[in-house]
PDB file of C-alpha atoms in Angstrom:
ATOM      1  CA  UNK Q   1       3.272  10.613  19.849  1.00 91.00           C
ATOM      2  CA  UNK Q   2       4.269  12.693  16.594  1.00 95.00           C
ATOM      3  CA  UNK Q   3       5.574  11.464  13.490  1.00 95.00           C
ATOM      4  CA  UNK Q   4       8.683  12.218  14.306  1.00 96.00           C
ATOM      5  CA  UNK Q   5       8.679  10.831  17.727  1.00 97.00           C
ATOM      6  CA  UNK Q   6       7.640   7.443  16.088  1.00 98.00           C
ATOM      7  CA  UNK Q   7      10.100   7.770  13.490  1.00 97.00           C
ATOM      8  CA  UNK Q   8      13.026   7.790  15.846  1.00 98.00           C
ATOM      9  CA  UNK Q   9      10.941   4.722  17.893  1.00 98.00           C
ATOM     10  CA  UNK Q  10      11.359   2.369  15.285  1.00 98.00           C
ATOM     11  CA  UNK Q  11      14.639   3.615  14.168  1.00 98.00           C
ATOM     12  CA  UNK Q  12      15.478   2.552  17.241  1.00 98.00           C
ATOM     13  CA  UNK Q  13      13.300  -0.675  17.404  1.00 97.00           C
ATOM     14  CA  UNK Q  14      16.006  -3.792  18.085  1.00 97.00           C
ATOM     15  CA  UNK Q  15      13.859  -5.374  15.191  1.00 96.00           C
ATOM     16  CA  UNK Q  16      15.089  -2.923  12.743  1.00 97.00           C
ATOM     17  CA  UNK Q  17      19.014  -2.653  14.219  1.00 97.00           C
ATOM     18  CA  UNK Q  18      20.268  -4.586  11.122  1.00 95.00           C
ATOM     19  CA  UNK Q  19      18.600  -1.475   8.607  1.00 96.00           C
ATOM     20  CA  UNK Q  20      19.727   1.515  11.196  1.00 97.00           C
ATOM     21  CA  UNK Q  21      23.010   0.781  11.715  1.00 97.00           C
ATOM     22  CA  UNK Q  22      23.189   1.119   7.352  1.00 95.00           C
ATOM     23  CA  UNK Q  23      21.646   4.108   7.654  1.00 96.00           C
ATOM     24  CA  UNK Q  24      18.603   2.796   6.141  1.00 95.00           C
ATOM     25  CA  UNK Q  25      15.528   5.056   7.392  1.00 96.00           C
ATOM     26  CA  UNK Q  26      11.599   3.134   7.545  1.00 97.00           C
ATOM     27  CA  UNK Q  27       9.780   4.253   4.043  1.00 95.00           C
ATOM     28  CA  UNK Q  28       6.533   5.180   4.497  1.00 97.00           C
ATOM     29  CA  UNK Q  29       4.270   8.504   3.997  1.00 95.00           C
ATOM     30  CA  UNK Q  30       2.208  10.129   6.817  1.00 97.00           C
ATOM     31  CA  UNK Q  31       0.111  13.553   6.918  1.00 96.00           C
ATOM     32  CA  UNK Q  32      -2.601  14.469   8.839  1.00 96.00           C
ATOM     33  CA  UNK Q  33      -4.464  16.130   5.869  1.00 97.00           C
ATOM     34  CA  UNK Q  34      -4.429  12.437   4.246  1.00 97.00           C
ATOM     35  CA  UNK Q  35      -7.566  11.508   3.076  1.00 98.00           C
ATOM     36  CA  UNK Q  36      -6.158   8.341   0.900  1.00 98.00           C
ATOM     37  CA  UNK Q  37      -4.181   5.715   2.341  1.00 98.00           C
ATOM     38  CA  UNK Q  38      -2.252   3.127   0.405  1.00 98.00           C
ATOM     39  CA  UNK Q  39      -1.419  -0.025   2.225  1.00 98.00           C
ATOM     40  CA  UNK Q  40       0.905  -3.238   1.065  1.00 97.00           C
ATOM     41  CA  UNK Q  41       3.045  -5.298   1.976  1.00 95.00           C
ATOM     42  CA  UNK Q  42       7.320  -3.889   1.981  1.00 94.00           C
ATOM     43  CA  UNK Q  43       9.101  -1.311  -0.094  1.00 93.00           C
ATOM     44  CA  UNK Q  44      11.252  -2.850  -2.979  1.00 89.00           C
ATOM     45  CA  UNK Q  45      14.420  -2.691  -3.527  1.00 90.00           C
ATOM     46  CA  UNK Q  46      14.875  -0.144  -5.687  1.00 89.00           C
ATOM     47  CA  UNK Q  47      12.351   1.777  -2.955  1.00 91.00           C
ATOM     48  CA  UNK Q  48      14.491   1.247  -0.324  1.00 90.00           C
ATOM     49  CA  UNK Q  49      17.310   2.550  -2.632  1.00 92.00           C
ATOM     50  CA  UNK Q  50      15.661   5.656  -3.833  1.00 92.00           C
ATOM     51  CA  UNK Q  51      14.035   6.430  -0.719  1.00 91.00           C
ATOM     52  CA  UNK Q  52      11.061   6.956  -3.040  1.00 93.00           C
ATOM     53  CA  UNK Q  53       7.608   5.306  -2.294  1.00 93.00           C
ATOM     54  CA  UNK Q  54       6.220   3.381  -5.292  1.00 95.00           C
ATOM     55  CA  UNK Q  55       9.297   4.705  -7.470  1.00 93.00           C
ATOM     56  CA  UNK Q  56       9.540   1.244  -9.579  1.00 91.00           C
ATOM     57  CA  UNK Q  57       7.598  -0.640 -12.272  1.00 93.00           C
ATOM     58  CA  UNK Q  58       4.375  -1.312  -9.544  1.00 93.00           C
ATOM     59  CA  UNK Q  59       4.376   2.194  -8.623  1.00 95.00           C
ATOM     60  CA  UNK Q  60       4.032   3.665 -12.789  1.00 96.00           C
ATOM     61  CA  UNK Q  61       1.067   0.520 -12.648  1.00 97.00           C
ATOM     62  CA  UNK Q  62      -0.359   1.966  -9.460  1.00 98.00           C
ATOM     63  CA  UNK Q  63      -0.124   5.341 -10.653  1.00 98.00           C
ATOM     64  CA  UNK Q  64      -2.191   4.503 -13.821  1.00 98.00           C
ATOM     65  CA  UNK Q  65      -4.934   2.799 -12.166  1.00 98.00           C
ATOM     66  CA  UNK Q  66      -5.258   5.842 -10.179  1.00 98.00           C
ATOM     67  CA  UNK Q  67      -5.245   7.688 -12.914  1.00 98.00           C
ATOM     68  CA  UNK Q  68      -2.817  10.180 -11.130  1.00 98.00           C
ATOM     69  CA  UNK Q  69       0.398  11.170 -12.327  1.00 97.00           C
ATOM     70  CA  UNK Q  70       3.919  11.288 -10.829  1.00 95.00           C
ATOM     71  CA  UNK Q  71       3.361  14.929  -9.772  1.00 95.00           C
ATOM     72  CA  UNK Q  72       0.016  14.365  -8.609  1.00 95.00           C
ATOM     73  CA  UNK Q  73       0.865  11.164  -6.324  1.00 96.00           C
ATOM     74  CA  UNK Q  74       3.948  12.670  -4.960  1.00 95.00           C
ATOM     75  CA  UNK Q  75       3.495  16.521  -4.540  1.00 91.00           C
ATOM     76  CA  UNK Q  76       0.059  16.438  -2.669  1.00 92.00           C
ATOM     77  CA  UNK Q  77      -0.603  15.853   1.105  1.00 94.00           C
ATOM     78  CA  UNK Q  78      -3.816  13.798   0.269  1.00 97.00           C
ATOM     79  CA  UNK Q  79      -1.710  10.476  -0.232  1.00 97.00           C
ATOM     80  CA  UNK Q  80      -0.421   8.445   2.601  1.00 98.00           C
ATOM     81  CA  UNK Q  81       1.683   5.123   2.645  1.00 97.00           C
ATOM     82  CA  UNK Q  82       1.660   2.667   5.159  1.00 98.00           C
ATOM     83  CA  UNK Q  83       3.324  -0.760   3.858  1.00 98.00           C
ATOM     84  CA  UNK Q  84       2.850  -3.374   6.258  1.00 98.00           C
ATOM     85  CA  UNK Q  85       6.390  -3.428   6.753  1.00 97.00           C
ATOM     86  CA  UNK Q  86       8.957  -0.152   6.290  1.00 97.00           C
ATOM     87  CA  UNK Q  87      11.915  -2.045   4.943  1.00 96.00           C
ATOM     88  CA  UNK Q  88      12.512  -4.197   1.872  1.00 94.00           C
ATOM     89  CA  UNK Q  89      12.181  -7.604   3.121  1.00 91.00           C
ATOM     90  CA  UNK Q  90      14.900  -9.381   0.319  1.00 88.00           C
ATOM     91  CA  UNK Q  91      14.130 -11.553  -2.392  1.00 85.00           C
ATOM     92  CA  UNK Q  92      12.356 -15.060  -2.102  1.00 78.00           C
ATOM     93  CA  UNK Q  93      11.899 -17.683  -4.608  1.00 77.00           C
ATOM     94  CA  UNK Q  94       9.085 -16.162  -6.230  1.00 73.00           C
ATOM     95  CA  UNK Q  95       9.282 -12.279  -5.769  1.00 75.00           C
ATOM     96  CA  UNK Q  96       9.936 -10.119  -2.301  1.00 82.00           C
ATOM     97  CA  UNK Q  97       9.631 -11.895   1.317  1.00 88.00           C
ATOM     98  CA  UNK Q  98       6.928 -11.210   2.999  1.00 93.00           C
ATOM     99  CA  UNK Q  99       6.933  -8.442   5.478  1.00 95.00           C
ATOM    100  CA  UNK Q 100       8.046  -9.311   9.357  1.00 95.00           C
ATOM    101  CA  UNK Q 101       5.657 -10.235  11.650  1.00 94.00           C
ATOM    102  CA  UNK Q 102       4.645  -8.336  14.455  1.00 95.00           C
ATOM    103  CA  UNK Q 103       5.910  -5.479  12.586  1.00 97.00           C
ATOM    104  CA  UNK Q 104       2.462  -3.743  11.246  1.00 98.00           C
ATOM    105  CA  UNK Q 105       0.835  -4.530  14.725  1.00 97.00           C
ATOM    106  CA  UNK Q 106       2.966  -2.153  16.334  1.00 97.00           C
ATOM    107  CA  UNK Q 107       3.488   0.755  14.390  1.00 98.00           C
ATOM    108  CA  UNK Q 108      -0.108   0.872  12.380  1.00 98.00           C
ATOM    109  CA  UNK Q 109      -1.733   1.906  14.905  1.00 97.00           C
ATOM    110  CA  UNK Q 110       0.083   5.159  16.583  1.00 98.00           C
ATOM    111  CA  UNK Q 111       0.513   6.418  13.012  1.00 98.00           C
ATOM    112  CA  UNK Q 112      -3.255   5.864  11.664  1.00 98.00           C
ATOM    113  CA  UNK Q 113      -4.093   8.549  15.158  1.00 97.00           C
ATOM    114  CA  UNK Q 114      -2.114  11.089  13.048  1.00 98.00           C
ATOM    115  CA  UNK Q 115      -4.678  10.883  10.001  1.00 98.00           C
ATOM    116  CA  UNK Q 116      -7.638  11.698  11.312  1.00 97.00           C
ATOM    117  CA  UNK Q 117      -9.106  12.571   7.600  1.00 97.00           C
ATOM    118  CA  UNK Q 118      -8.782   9.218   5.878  1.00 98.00           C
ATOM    119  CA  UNK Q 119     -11.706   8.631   3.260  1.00 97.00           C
ATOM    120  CA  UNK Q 120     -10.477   5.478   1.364  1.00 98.00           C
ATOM    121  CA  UNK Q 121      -7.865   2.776   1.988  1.00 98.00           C
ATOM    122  CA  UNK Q 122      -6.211   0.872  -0.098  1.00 98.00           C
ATOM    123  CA  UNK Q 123      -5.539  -2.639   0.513  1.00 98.00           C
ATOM    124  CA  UNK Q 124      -3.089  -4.213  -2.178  1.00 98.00           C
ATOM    125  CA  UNK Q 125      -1.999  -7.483  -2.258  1.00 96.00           C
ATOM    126  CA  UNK Q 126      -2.919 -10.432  -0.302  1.00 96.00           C
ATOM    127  CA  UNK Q 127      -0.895  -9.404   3.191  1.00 96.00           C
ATOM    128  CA  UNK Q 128      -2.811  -6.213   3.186  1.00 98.00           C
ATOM    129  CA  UNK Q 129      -6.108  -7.420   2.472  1.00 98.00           C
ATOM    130  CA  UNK Q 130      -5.578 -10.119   5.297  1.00 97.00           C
ATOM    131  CA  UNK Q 131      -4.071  -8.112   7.725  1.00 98.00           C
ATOM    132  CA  UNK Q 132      -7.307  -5.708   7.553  1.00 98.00           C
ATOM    133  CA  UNK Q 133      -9.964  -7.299   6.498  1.00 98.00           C
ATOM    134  CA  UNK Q 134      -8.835 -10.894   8.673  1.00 97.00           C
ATOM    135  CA  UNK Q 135     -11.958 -12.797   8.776  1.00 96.00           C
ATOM    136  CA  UNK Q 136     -13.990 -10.391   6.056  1.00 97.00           C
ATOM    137  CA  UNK Q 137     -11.530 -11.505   3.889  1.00 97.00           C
ATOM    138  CA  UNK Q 138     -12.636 -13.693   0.820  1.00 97.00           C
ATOM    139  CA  UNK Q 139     -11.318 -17.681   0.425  1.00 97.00           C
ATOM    140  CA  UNK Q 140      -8.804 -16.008  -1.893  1.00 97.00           C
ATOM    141  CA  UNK Q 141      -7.198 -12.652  -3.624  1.00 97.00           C
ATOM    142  CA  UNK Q 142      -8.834 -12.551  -6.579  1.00 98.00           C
ATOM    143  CA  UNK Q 143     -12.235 -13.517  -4.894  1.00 98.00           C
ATOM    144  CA  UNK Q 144     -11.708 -10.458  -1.906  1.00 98.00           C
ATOM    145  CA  UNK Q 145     -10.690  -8.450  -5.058  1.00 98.00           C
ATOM    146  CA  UNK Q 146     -13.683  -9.615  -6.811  1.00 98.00           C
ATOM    147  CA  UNK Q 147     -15.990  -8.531  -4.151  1.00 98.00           C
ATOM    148  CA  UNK Q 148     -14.222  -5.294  -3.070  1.00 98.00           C
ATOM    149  CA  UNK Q 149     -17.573  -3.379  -2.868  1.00 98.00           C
ATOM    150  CA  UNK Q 150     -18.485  -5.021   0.138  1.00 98.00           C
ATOM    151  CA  UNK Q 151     -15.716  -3.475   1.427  1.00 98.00           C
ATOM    152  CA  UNK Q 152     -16.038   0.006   0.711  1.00 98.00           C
ATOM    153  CA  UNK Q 153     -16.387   2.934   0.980  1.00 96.00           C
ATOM    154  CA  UNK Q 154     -13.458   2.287   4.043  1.00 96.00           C
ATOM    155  CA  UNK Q 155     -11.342  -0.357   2.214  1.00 98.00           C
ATOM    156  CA  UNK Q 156     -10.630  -0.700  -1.423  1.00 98.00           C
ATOM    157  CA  UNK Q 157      -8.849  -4.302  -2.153  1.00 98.00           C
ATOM    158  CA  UNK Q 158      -6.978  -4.395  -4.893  1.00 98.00           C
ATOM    159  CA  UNK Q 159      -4.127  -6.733  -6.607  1.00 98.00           C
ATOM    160  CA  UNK Q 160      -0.574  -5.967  -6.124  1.00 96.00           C
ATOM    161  CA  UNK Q 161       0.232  -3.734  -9.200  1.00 96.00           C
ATOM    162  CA  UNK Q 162       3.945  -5.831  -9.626  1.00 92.00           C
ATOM    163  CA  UNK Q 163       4.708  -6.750 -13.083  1.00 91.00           C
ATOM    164  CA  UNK Q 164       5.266 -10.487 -11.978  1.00 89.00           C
ATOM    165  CA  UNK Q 165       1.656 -10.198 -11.842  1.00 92.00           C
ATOM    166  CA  UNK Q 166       1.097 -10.210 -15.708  1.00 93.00           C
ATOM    167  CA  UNK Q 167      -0.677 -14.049 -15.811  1.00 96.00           C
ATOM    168  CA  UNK Q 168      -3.386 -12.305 -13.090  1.00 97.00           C
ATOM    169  CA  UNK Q 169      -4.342  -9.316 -14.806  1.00 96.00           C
ATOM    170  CA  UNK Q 170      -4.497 -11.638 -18.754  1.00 97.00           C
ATOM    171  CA  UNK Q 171      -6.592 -13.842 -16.823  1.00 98.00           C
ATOM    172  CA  UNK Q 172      -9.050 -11.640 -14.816  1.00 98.00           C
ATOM    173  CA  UNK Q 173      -9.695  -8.807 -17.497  1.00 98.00           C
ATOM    174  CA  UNK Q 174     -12.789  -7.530 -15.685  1.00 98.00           C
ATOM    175  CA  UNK Q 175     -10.123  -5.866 -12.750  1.00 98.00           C
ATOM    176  CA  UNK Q 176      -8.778  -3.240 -15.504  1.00 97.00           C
ATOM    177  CA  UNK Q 177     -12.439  -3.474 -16.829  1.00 98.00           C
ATOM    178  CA  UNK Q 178     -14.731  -2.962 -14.175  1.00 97.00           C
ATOM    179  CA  UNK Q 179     -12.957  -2.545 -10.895  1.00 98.00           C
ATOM    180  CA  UNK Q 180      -9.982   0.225 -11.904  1.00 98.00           C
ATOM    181  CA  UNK Q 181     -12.624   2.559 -13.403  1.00 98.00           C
ATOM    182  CA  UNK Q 182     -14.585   2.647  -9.878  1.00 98.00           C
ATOM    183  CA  UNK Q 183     -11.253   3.146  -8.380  1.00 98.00           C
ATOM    184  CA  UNK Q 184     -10.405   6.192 -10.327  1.00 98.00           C
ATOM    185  CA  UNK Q 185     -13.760   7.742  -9.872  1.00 98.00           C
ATOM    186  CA  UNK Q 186     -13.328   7.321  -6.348  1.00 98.00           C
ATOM    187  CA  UNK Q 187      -9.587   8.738  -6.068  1.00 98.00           C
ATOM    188  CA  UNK Q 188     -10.730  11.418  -8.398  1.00 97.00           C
ATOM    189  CA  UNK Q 189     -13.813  12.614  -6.235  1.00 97.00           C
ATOM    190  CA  UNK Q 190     -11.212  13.064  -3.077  1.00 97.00           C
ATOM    191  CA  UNK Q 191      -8.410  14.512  -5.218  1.00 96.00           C
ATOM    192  CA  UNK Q 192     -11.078  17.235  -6.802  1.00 91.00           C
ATOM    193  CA  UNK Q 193     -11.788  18.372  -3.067  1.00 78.00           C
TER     194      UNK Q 193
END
């Protein structure tokens, strides 16, 4: 199938009848010259709204620890997004809901064929990391975080870049310390190509 053949699919996926019939189109990012792939867990709101990947506060966080700007991370063909789920989810108690199960399962996999050339995956957040790494996954975030370079060089875990995030990142200084540095190298070696 092409992208645009699976486009129209889940468009027209019963699941997703509630977001078509708004006129609400599945976000996410596909080329087949895509050598990075960013994975979490739903668009945001203001995503959705946009139609913009990563156009809030978590995307200018994401952007940084890349160390890639806005022109960079959006003009280029090297970047690919694949959230777990292709349509804001709504607000919970404590933040977004989690994306819709079943959802990932069965459009993941027909649009990962289309990007043959994928050198490094981001995982961020928990859902991601779980979803990928299942059993390889750590007790916890921070600890499958901790350990991301048992991961690599496929998958690169990382923490959800969201600003309601703040007590994680003022309590684990070595991520911005040890692990965002490794990440940049790493993003800058396969934008440099």
């Amino acid at each position: 199938m092409t992208d645009a053949e699976i486009f129209a699919a889940i468009q027209a996926d019963p699941q997703n009848a509630e977001y078509t019939s708004q006129n609400i189109p599945p976000i996410y990012q596909v080329d087949p010259q895509a050598e990075i792939l960013i994975i979490s867990q739903a668009p945001s709101k203001k995503v959705q709204e946009t139609q913009i990947f990563w156009n809030d506060q978590s995307g200018d966080r994401l952007r940084q620890w890349m160390n890639l700007s806005r022109e960079e991370f959006y003009q280029t063909n090297k970047i690919a997004v694949l959230p777990l789920d292709f349509y804001f989810p709504g607000k919970g108690i404590h933040g977004d809901l989690p994306p819709r199960k079943g959802f990932a399962e069965k459009w993941h996999a027909p649009l990962l064929e289309l990007m043959p050339n994928v050198k490094l995956t981001l995982l961020i957040g928990a859902y991601a990391q779980k979803f990928y790494l299942q059993k390889r996954a750590q007790k916890n975030l921070t600890e499958t975080v901790r350990h991301y370079q048992e991961y690599l060089p496929q998958y690169f875990p990382i923490v959800h870049p969201s600003p309601l995030n703040y007590g994680w990142f003022k309590k684990n200084p070595w991520f911005e310390a040890q692990v965002v540095p490794d990440l940049q190298r790493r993003v800058a070696e396969i934008m440099e190509k």
